[in-house]
Short mmCIF file of C-alpha atoms and ligand atoms in Angstrom, two decimals:
data_model
loop_
_atom_site.label_atom_id
_atom_site.label_comp_id
_atom_site.label_asym_id
_atom_site.label_seq_id
_atom_site.Cartn_x
_atom_site.Cartn_y
_atom_site.Cartn_z
CA MET E 1 -0.38 38.52 -16.14
CA ALA E 2 0.32 34.91 -14.92
CA ASP E 3 -0.88 31.81 -16.61
CA THR E 4 -3.24 30.22 -14.14
CA ASN E 5 -2.84 26.70 -16.04
CA GLN E 6 1.15 27.06 -15.42
CA PHE E 7 2.57 24.75 -12.96
CA ASP E 8 5.98 22.96 -11.94
CA ILE E 9 4.61 19.98 -11.39
CA ILE E 10 1.43 18.28 -12.26
CA VAL E 11 0.23 14.99 -10.42
CA VAL E 12 -2.37 13.24 -11.70
CA GLY E 13 -4.45 11.03 -8.78
CA ALA E 14 -5.03 12.51 -5.09
CA GLY E 15 -4.20 9.23 -3.53
CA PRO E 16 -2.28 8.49 -0.70
CA ALA E 17 1.15 8.47 -2.97
CA GLY E 18 -0.27 11.46 -5.46
CA LEU E 19 -1.15 13.84 -2.22
CA GLY E 20 2.04 12.14 -0.29
CA PHE E 21 4.19 13.30 -3.06
CA ALA E 22 2.83 17.02 -3.06
CA ARG E 23 3.40 17.01 0.91
CA ALA E 24 6.81 15.87 0.51
CA MET E 25 7.42 18.97 -1.98
CA GLN E 26 5.86 21.55 0.62
CA GLY E 27 7.88 24.31 1.13
CA SER E 28 9.95 23.68 -2.09
CA GLY E 29 8.04 26.91 -3.57
CA GLN E 30 7.33 24.34 -6.61
CA ARG E 31 3.64 24.63 -7.87
CA VAL E 32 2.08 21.52 -7.88
CA ALA E 33 -1.06 20.70 -9.99
CA ILE E 34 -3.10 17.78 -8.59
CA VAL E 35 -5.56 16.12 -11.03
CA GLU E 36 -7.96 14.17 -9.48
CA ARG E 37 -11.37 12.50 -10.90
CA LEU E 38 -12.79 12.23 -7.94
CA ALA E 39 -15.00 15.50 -6.17
CA GLU E 40 -13.05 17.20 -3.55
CA SER E 41 -15.55 16.67 -0.85
CA VAL E 42 -14.83 12.78 -1.25
CA LEU E 43 -11.52 13.69 -0.88
CA ALA E 44 -11.95 15.28 2.26
CA ASN E 45 -14.50 12.53 3.42
CA PRO E 46 -13.35 9.39 2.05
CA PRO E 47 -15.74 6.65 2.68
CA GLU E 48 -14.65 3.33 4.56
CA ASP E 49 -13.34 0.89 1.92
CA GLY E 50 -12.42 -1.92 4.13
CA ARG E 51 -8.15 -2.12 3.89
CA ASP E 52 -6.68 -1.64 6.64
CA ILE E 53 -3.26 -0.53 5.81
CA ALA E 54 -0.40 -1.99 7.99
CA LEU E 55 2.67 0.48 8.20
CA THR E 56 5.99 0.07 8.51
CA HIS E 57 8.37 1.97 11.30
CA SER E 58 9.87 4.24 8.28
CA SER E 59 5.95 4.72 7.10
CA GLU E 60 5.10 6.01 10.46
CA ALA E 61 8.03 8.10 10.47
CA LEU E 62 7.00 9.49 7.41
CA MET E 63 3.61 10.53 8.48
CA ARG E 64 4.66 12.30 11.38
CA GLU E 65 7.03 14.44 9.44
CA PHE E 66 4.20 15.19 7.07
CA ASP E 67 2.10 16.07 10.38
CA MET E 68 -0.46 13.05 9.27
CA TRP E 69 -0.02 11.43 12.73
CA ASP E 70 -1.86 12.95 14.80
CA ARG E 71 -4.80 13.92 12.67
CA LEU E 72 -4.92 9.87 12.66
CA ASP E 73 -8.38 8.66 14.85
CA ALA E 74 -6.64 7.23 17.71
CA THR E 75 -9.31 5.25 18.32
CA ARG E 76 -9.00 2.95 15.23
CA LEU E 77 -4.97 2.93 15.23
CA GLY E 78 -4.34 -0.89 15.72
CA MET E 79 -0.37 -1.99 16.56
CA ILE E 80 0.79 -5.15 15.79
CA ARG E 81 3.41 -6.40 18.14
CA ASP E 82 3.79 -9.92 17.14
CA ALA E 83 2.61 -11.86 13.97
CA LYS E 84 2.66 -15.87 13.06
CA VAL E 85 2.62 -17.33 10.12
CA LEU E 86 0.22 -20.76 10.28
CA ASN E 87 0.74 -23.57 7.60
CA GLY E 88 -2.72 -25.93 7.33
CA ALA E 89 -3.08 -28.12 10.92
CA SER E 90 0.60 -28.13 10.94
CA PRO E 91 1.60 -27.18 14.39
CA PHE E 92 4.95 -25.46 13.32
CA ALA E 93 4.37 -21.72 12.88
CA LEU E 94 6.83 -18.74 11.94
CA ASN E 95 6.78 -16.57 14.72
CA PHE E 96 7.79 -12.87 14.38
CA GLU E 97 8.23 -10.96 17.76
CA SER E 98 8.91 -7.47 18.45
CA GLN E 99 10.95 -8.27 21.51
CA LYS E 100 13.06 -10.18 19.44
CA ALA E 101 13.96 -6.90 17.12
CA GLY E 102 14.11 -4.54 20.13
CA ALA E 103 11.12 -3.08 19.05
CA ALA E 104 7.77 -1.96 20.91
CA TYR E 105 6.11 -3.29 17.95
CA LEU E 106 6.21 -4.59 14.34
CA GLY E 107 4.16 -2.15 12.98
CA ARG E 108 0.78 0.38 13.24
CA ILE E 109 -2.45 -0.71 11.45
CA VAL E 110 -4.57 1.61 10.11
CA PRO E 111 -7.83 2.38 8.08
CA ASN E 112 -7.21 3.34 4.94
CA HIS E 113 -9.98 6.10 4.56
CA GLU E 114 -8.24 7.52 7.43
CA ILE E 115 -4.84 7.68 5.50
CA ARG E 116 -6.46 9.50 2.15
CA ARG E 117 -8.38 12.03 4.82
CA THR E 118 -5.22 12.92 6.87
CA ALA E 119 -3.18 12.98 3.43
CA TYR E 120 -5.81 15.74 1.74
CA GLU E 121 -5.59 17.63 5.29
CA VAL E 122 -2.31 17.99 5.15
CA ILE E 123 -2.18 19.90 1.28
CA ARG E 124 -5.37 21.14 1.56
CA ASP E 125 -4.18 24.81 2.63
CA ASP E 126 -0.76 24.84 0.88
CA PRO E 127 -0.55 27.84 -1.45
CA GLY E 128 1.47 25.83 -3.26
CA VAL E 129 -0.94 23.02 -4.53
CA THR E 130 -3.85 23.63 -6.55
CA LEU E 131 -6.49 20.70 -6.90
CA PHE E 132 -8.37 19.91 -10.00
CA CYS E 133 -10.86 17.63 -8.76
CA ALA E 134 -14.09 15.87 -10.55
CA ALA E 135 -11.95 16.13 -13.53
CA GLU E 136 -10.96 13.62 -16.52
CA VAL E 137 -7.86 13.66 -18.23
CA ALA E 138 -8.19 13.54 -21.79
CA SER E 139 -4.27 13.55 -23.41
CA VAL E 140 -1.08 14.20 -21.80
CA ALA E 141 2.48 14.97 -23.75
CA THR E 142 5.45 15.72 -22.60
CA ASP E 143 8.72 17.10 -24.68
CA ALA E 144 11.99 18.99 -24.16
CA GLY E 145 10.33 22.17 -22.78
CA GLY E 146 7.76 20.94 -20.18
CA ALA E 147 4.58 18.38 -19.87
CA THR E 148 1.35 19.45 -20.67
CA VAL E 149 -2.24 17.88 -19.53
CA GLY E 150 -5.42 18.32 -21.16
CA LEU E 151 -8.63 18.05 -19.39
CA ALA E 152 -12.08 16.66 -20.85
CA ASP E 153 -13.66 20.26 -20.41
CA GLY E 154 -10.99 21.70 -22.36
CA ARG E 155 -8.60 23.09 -19.87
CA ARG E 156 -4.76 22.62 -20.70
CA LEU E 157 -2.33 22.53 -17.93
CA HIS E 158 1.68 23.11 -18.35
CA GLY E 159 4.44 22.37 -16.28
CA LYS E 160 8.27 20.85 -16.25
CA LEU E 161 7.25 17.00 -15.10
CA LEU E 162 4.33 14.88 -15.38
CA ILE E 163 3.71 12.58 -12.13
CA ALA E 164 1.47 9.70 -12.90
CA ALA E 165 0.14 8.77 -9.72
CA ASP E 166 -3.37 6.98 -10.70
CA SER E 167 -3.49 3.70 -9.48
CA ARG E 168 -1.97 -0.02 -10.56
CA PHE E 169 -4.29 0.46 -13.70
CA SER E 170 -2.66 3.73 -14.86
CA GLY E 171 -4.19 5.49 -17.72
CA VAL E 172 -1.65 8.02 -17.76
CA ARG E 173 1.31 5.51 -18.00
CA ARG E 174 -0.26 3.71 -20.65
CA LYS E 175 -0.89 6.95 -22.59
CA MET E 176 2.44 8.07 -21.74
CA GLY E 177 3.63 4.38 -23.39
CA LEU E 178 5.17 3.31 -20.46
CA ALA E 179 4.84 -0.69 -20.70
CA ALA E 180 4.08 -2.95 -17.09
CA ASP E 181 4.17 -6.20 -16.80
CA SER E 182 1.31 -7.52 -14.26
CA LEU E 183 0.34 -10.62 -12.91
CA ASP E 184 -3.27 -11.82 -12.27
CA PHE E 185 -3.47 -14.75 -9.04
CA GLY E 186 -7.15 -15.78 -10.72
CA ARG E 187 -8.00 -14.71 -6.90
CA VAL E 188 -9.92 -12.16 -5.12
CA VAL E 189 -9.35 -10.77 -1.46
CA ILE E 190 -12.46 -9.93 0.70
CA VAL E 191 -11.65 -7.32 3.25
CA CYS E 192 -13.45 -6.12 6.43
CA GLU E 193 -13.69 -5.15 10.30
CA MET E 194 -14.86 -7.94 12.55
CA ALA E 195 -15.51 -7.68 16.20
CA HIS E 196 -14.91 -10.44 18.04
CA ASP E 197 -15.51 -11.94 22.02
CA LEU E 198 -11.68 -12.76 23.32
CA PRO E 199 -8.85 -10.00 22.95
CA HIS E 200 -6.18 -10.31 19.94
CA GLY E 201 -3.04 -9.69 22.35
CA ASP E 202 -1.91 -7.56 19.17
CA THR E 203 -1.25 -10.68 17.65
CA ALA E 204 -1.49 -10.65 13.96
CA TYR E 205 -2.25 -13.83 12.18
CA GLU E 206 -1.52 -15.26 8.65
CA CYS E 207 -2.89 -18.83 7.89
CA PHE E 208 -2.66 -20.80 4.99
CA HIS E 209 -5.35 -23.18 4.80
CA TYR E 210 -5.49 -25.51 1.58
CA ASP E 211 -7.92 -23.32 -0.41
CA GLN E 212 -8.00 -20.23 1.13
CA THR E 213 -5.59 -17.99 2.90
CA LEU E 214 -7.48 -16.07 6.47
CA ALA E 215 -5.25 -12.67 7.57
CA ILE E 216 -6.19 -11.38 11.14
CA LEU E 217 -4.81 -8.47 11.55
CA PRO E 218 -5.26 -6.69 15.49
CA MET E 219 -7.17 -3.20 15.46
CA ALA E 220 -7.96 -0.93 18.23
CA GLY E 221 -9.87 -2.91 21.21
CA HIS E 222 -11.66 -6.06 20.59
CA VAL E 223 -11.31 -5.34 16.42
CA SER E 224 -9.45 -7.08 13.30
CA SER E 225 -8.92 -6.76 10.49
CA VAL E 226 -10.16 -9.72 8.53
CA VAL E 227 -8.65 -10.37 4.84
CA VAL E 228 -10.08 -13.62 3.34
CA THR E 229 -7.90 -14.77 -0.20
CA LEU E 230 -9.90 -17.12 -2.34
CA PRO E 231 -10.23 -18.62 -5.82
CA ALA E 232 -12.07 -15.75 -8.08
CA ASP E 233 -14.80 -18.11 -8.99
CA ARG E 234 -15.91 -18.72 -5.13
CA ALA E 235 -15.56 -15.29 -4.17
CA GLU E 236 -19.02 -14.36 -5.73
CA GLN E 237 -20.49 -17.04 -3.20
CA VAL E 238 -18.53 -16.13 -0.48
CA MET E 239 -19.71 -12.57 -0.72
CA ALA E 240 -23.41 -13.92 -1.13
CA MET E 241 -23.64 -15.55 2.11
CA SER E 242 -25.30 -13.38 5.26
CA ASP E 243 -23.08 -11.35 7.50
CA ASP E 244 -23.75 -14.26 10.44
CA ALA E 245 -22.94 -17.68 8.19
CA PHE E 246 -19.79 -15.08 6.77
CA ALA E 247 -18.66 -14.05 10.53
CA ALA E 248 -19.22 -17.75 12.13
CA ASP E 249 -17.02 -19.59 8.63
CA VAL E 250 -14.32 -17.06 9.91
CA ALA E 251 -14.85 -17.76 13.44
CA ALA E 252 -14.37 -21.46 12.76
CA ARG E 253 -11.42 -21.38 10.35
CA PHE E 254 -9.38 -19.44 13.08
CA GLU E 255 -10.53 -22.29 15.21
CA GLY E 256 -12.05 -20.30 18.04
CA ARG E 257 -8.61 -18.27 18.71
CA LEU E 258 -10.64 -14.85 19.10
CA GLY E 259 -14.20 -16.54 20.52
CA ALA E 260 -17.23 -15.48 18.72
CA MET E 261 -16.77 -13.17 15.71
CA ARG E 262 -19.33 -10.37 14.57
CA LEU E 263 -18.83 -8.60 10.97
CA SER E 264 -18.53 -4.65 12.05
CA SER E 265 -18.08 -3.11 8.40
CA PRO E 266 -19.08 -3.90 5.01
CA ARG E 267 -17.33 -6.50 3.33
CA HIS E 268 -15.36 -5.54 0.30
CA PRO E 269 -13.72 -7.55 -2.57
CA TYR E 270 -10.66 -7.01 -4.68
CA PRO E 271 -9.37 -8.74 -7.44
CA LEU E 272 -5.71 -9.98 -6.85
CA VAL E 273 -3.39 -8.76 -9.68
CA ALA E 274 0.21 -7.14 -9.04
CA VAL E 275 1.85 -4.84 -11.39
CA LEU E 276 5.39 -3.61 -11.88
CA ALA E 277 6.12 -1.02 -14.42
CA ARG E 278 9.10 -1.76 -16.40
CA ARG E 279 10.38 1.60 -15.78
CA PHE E 280 9.68 4.31 -12.94
CA VAL E 281 10.16 7.06 -15.06
CA GLY E 282 10.10 8.82 -18.94
CA HIS E 283 10.98 12.33 -20.38
CA ARG E 284 9.85 14.56 -18.07
CA PHE E 285 7.78 12.10 -16.37
CA ALA E 286 7.62 9.81 -12.95
CA LEU E 287 5.45 7.12 -11.54
CA VAL E 288 4.60 6.74 -8.15
CA GLY E 289 2.84 4.69 -5.62
CA ASP E 290 0.77 2.07 -7.40
CA ALA E 291 1.43 3.13 -11.07
CA ALA E 292 4.99 2.11 -10.73
CA VAL E 293 4.38 -1.02 -8.80
CA GLY E 294 0.91 -2.57 -7.22
CA MET E 295 1.82 -4.88 -4.99
CA HIS E 296 -0.21 -8.42 -4.05
CA PRO E 297 -1.36 -7.14 -0.83
CA VAL E 298 -0.23 -10.20 1.54
CA THR E 299 3.13 -8.80 2.96
CA ALA E 300 1.42 -5.14 3.26
CA HIS E 301 4.20 -3.21 1.17
CA GLY E 302 1.71 -1.28 -1.63
CA TYR E 303 1.18 1.90 0.38
CA ASN E 304 4.44 1.57 2.64
CA LEU E 305 6.36 1.46 -1.00
CA GLY E 306 4.28 4.22 -2.35
CA LEU E 307 4.80 6.59 0.39
CA SER E 308 8.71 5.89 0.49
CA GLY E 309 8.98 6.37 -3.13
CA ALA E 310 7.08 9.48 -3.21
CA SER E 311 9.23 10.80 -0.37
CA LEU E 312 12.56 9.88 -2.25
CA LEU E 313 11.34 11.37 -5.50
CA ALA E 314 10.67 14.57 -3.87
CA THR E 315 14.13 14.09 -2.29
CA GLU E 316 15.70 13.86 -5.72
CA ILE E 317 13.67 16.65 -7.00
CA ARG E 318 14.65 19.38 -4.47
CA ALA E 319 18.52 18.43 -5.09
CA ALA E 320 18.10 18.94 -8.38
CA LEU E 321 16.53 22.51 -7.76
CA GLU E 322 19.47 23.33 -5.81
CA ARG E 323 22.04 22.36 -8.68
CA GLY E 324 19.77 24.77 -10.40
CA GLY E 325 17.69 22.21 -12.21
CA ASP E 326 13.83 22.08 -12.61
CA ALA E 327 11.19 19.13 -11.63
CA GLY E 328 11.95 17.20 -14.76
CA ASP E 329 15.77 17.33 -14.54
CA ILE E 330 16.67 14.14 -15.39
CA ARG E 331 19.17 13.34 -13.11
CA ALA E 332 16.62 13.33 -10.36
CA LEU E 333 14.60 11.41 -12.27
CA THR E 334 17.19 8.46 -12.94
CA GLY E 335 18.34 8.65 -9.25
CA TYR E 336 14.08 7.86 -8.05
CA GLU E 337 14.10 5.11 -10.61
CA ARG E 338 17.71 3.48 -9.50
CA ALA E 339 17.13 3.70 -6.03
CA HIS E 340 12.96 3.20 -5.73
CA ARG E 341 13.95 -0.06 -8.05
CA ARG E 342 16.41 -1.50 -5.83
CA THR E 343 13.66 -1.42 -2.97
CA VAL E 344 10.95 -2.46 -4.78
CA LEU E 345 12.29 -5.31 -7.17
CA PRO E 346 13.05 -7.70 -4.30
CA LEU E 347 9.49 -7.24 -2.36
CA TYR E 348 8.03 -7.35 -5.63
CA HIS E 349 9.69 -10.73 -6.69
CA GLY E 350 9.96 -12.12 -2.92
CA THR E 351 5.99 -11.35 -2.24
CA ASN E 352 4.89 -13.50 -5.84
CA THR E 353 6.94 -16.17 -4.86
CA LEU E 354 5.72 -16.47 -1.06
CA VAL E 355 1.99 -16.12 -3.19
CA ARG E 356 2.67 -18.87 -5.31
CA LEU E 357 4.18 -20.97 -2.61
CA PHE E 358 1.54 -20.96 0.40
CA THR E 359 -1.56 -20.77 -2.78
CA ASP E 360 -0.02 -24.03 -4.87
CA ASP E 361 -2.27 -26.99 -3.51
CA ARG E 362 0.25 -29.82 -5.01
CA PRO E 363 1.91 -31.80 -2.29
CA PRO E 364 5.53 -30.55 -3.26
CA ALA E 365 4.69 -27.14 -2.43
CA ARG E 366 2.45 -28.25 0.55
CA LEU E 367 6.01 -30.10 1.91
CA LEU E 368 7.89 -27.04 1.07
CA ARG E 369 6.33 -24.70 2.94
CA GLY E 370 5.96 -26.82 5.58
CA ALA E 371 9.83 -26.97 5.62
CA ALA E 372 10.03 -23.42 4.95
CA LEU E 373 8.01 -22.30 8.05
CA ARG E 374 10.42 -24.94 9.74
CA LEU E 375 13.32 -23.57 8.61
CA GLY E 376 12.56 -20.17 9.68
CA THR E 377 11.44 -20.84 13.06
CA VAL E 378 14.75 -22.57 13.61
CA VAL E 379 17.72 -20.62 10.87
CA LYS E 380 18.04 -17.55 13.14
CA PRO E 381 19.55 -15.63 10.49
CA VAL E 382 16.61 -16.02 7.98
CA HIS E 383 14.28 -15.32 10.65
CA ASN E 384 15.92 -12.35 11.72
CA ARG E 385 16.46 -10.70 7.79
CA ILE E 386 12.27 -11.31 7.75
CA LEU E 387 11.75 -9.70 11.24
CA HIS E 388 14.41 -6.88 10.10
CA LYS E 389 12.32 -6.10 6.83
CA LEU E 390 9.07 -5.68 8.66
CA THR E 391 9.91 -3.29 11.46
CA ASP E 392 13.16 -1.58 9.13
CA ILE E 393 14.48 -1.22 12.67
CA GLU E 394 18.28 -0.97 11.10
CA ALA E 395 16.54 2.65 10.09
CA HIS E 396 14.43 3.70 12.91
CA VAL E 397 14.73 2.03 16.10
CA ARG E 398 18.38 1.35 16.28
C1 LIG M 1 -6.66 -5.15 0.31
C2 LIG M 1 -5.74 -4.35 0.40
C3 LIG M 1 -5.14 -4.50 1.31
C4 LIG M 1 -3.97 -3.54 1.61
N1 LIG M 1 -3.48 -3.34 2.72
C5 LIG M 1 -2.18 -2.78 2.69
C6 LIG M 1 -1.23 -2.67 4.12
O1 LIG M 1 -1.44 -3.65 4.71
N2 LIG M 1 -0.16 -2.44 3.78
C7 LIG M 1 -0.03 -1.40 2.65
O2 LIG M 1 1.43 -0.86 2.90
N3 LIG M 1 -0.52 -1.34 1.48
C8 LIG M 1 -1.72 -2.25 1.51
N4 LIG M 1 -2.31 -2.09 0.69
C9 LIG M 1 -2.35 -1.13 -0.74
C10 LIG M 1 -2.64 0.35 -0.48
O3 LIG M 1 -3.63 0.22 -0.95
C11 LIG M 1 -2.01 1.10 -2.04
O4 LIG M 1 -0.64 0.72 -2.26
C12 LIG M 1 -2.56 2.39 -2.02
O5 LIG M 1 -3.68 2.95 -1.75
C13 LIG M 1 -1.92 2.71 -3.25
O6 LIG M 1 -2.39 4.23 -3.33
P1 LIG M 1 -1.70 5.06 -4.76
O7 LIG M 1 -2.10 6.56 -4.20
O8 LIG M 1 -1.01 4.98 -5.55
O9 LIG M 1 -3.60 4.69 -5.63
P2 LIG M 1 -5.19 4.50 -5.63
O10 LIG M 1 -5.18 4.73 -3.96
O11 LIG M 1 -5.59 3.57 -6.59
O12 LIG M 1 -5.45 5.93 -5.70
C14 LIG M 1 -5.44 6.68 -7.52
C15 LIG M 1 -6.12 7.90 -7.19
O13 LIG M 1 -6.19 8.38 -8.72
C16 LIG M 1 -7.66 8.71 -9.04
N5 LIG M 1 -7.53 8.81 -10.49
C17 LIG M 1 -7.38 7.14 -11.63
N6 LIG M 1 -7.70 7.59 -12.50
C18 LIG M 1 -7.40 8.89 -12.45
C19 LIG M 1 -8.05 9.71 -13.65
N7 LIG M 1 -7.43 9.10 -15.78
N8 LIG M 1 -7.93 11.09 -13.72
C20 LIG M 1 -7.73 11.38 -12.20
N9 LIG M 1 -7.77 10.82 -11.64
C21 LIG M 1 -7.57 9.40 -11.37
C22 LIG M 1 -7.97 7.75 -8.15
O14 LIG M 1 -9.62 8.43 -8.48
C23 LIG M 1 -7.60 7.31 -6.88
O15 LIG M 1 -7.96 8.73 -5.74
C24 LIG M 1 -4.22 -2.83 0.13
C25 LIG M 1 -4.15 -2.94 -0.79
C26 LIG M 1 -5.39 -3.67 -1.05
C27 LIG M 1 -6.23 -3.72 -1.94
#
């Protein structure tokens, strides 16, 4: 009789990246086990978590390929046609216009719980996937022959490859001894959705004020996703404000561009800690999603990188299977490490530099960011490079 706990790949974490990887392996003939701490009913109907995820053209294309796109609630889908970066009261803004990039829009924006729901729906009936929900990982190990995951209830799962997709604070990464560098920004981001009187014109704003940063991202209709970044010691105070006082404060900081504003969802705080694993793979072991790289959300790359990384790893594994290897093939893992790191490193370090520049209130930094914005507006090649990165137009529109 076949061993019911024998798989090819064991994924810990059924977040958007872990589920995305499982979907990318669909039809490969590989048996994938997914271990998740949450109950399956929560995966099927994830609660709103306040995050609205800005998606690149590449991610939209992958979500279409994975049959997730048409399952999204169309009434919640936003479109970012243009974007503006504002620096305090400076008249100079950095403008990103989709038309200039030859695209209809820079990106789309979708509530995170919608991504989680659709990622679950597309693997739910896959005979190649077995879910172990409401499960806690007790032990993990790999050796020359394969990988073993021990669950807290005593069950043991065996496979050829172990994947950690258990968030930026990955316990599996730590148990497997892969080191990660983390950068605590000492800040908290408060996210929510707000309805407003005036139309947003499908334009996203990133406003760098001296003590806090405000991002306003256009959702469907007269609703925007609001992201307030502020020093951690002020977050509690802002979370304690009444809904009306908070809404009035955001509207005032946005200088009334959207007219009166009202909260249309609860506020959710997230501490800002960026994490980069020193290696993305080990012996019969790989990291995907935030477990590999947990980005500061300001440049909206976390899920985008998680999805493209998951798809890349699946492509490498499929190639290894065709060569006669198994899912833990070392060439596949190093191919993933090399290519994903090449994409991740400039974005990770670039984002952290940008955050430091725009959250530093000392006069030299103020001057420098003023200059950066003016330069970005005037110097076309710099501006165009940023624009193409936002839209990945080379890859998907041209
Ligand atoms: C405020 C905010 C705004 C953001 N905006 C954007 C954006 O605009 N664009 C973008 O691309 N990205 C954005 N991101 C990033 C994006 O949300 C993350 O990159 C993405 O959710 C990571 O997915 P993941 O599957 O790697 O991890 P998670 O979403 O963290 O999922 C991890 C899963 O693993 C499970 N788990 C953890 N530990 C265990 C365990 N021991 N055993 C079993 N299961 C376990 C958890 O229950 C969870 O289901 C934003 C993030 C934040 C906080």
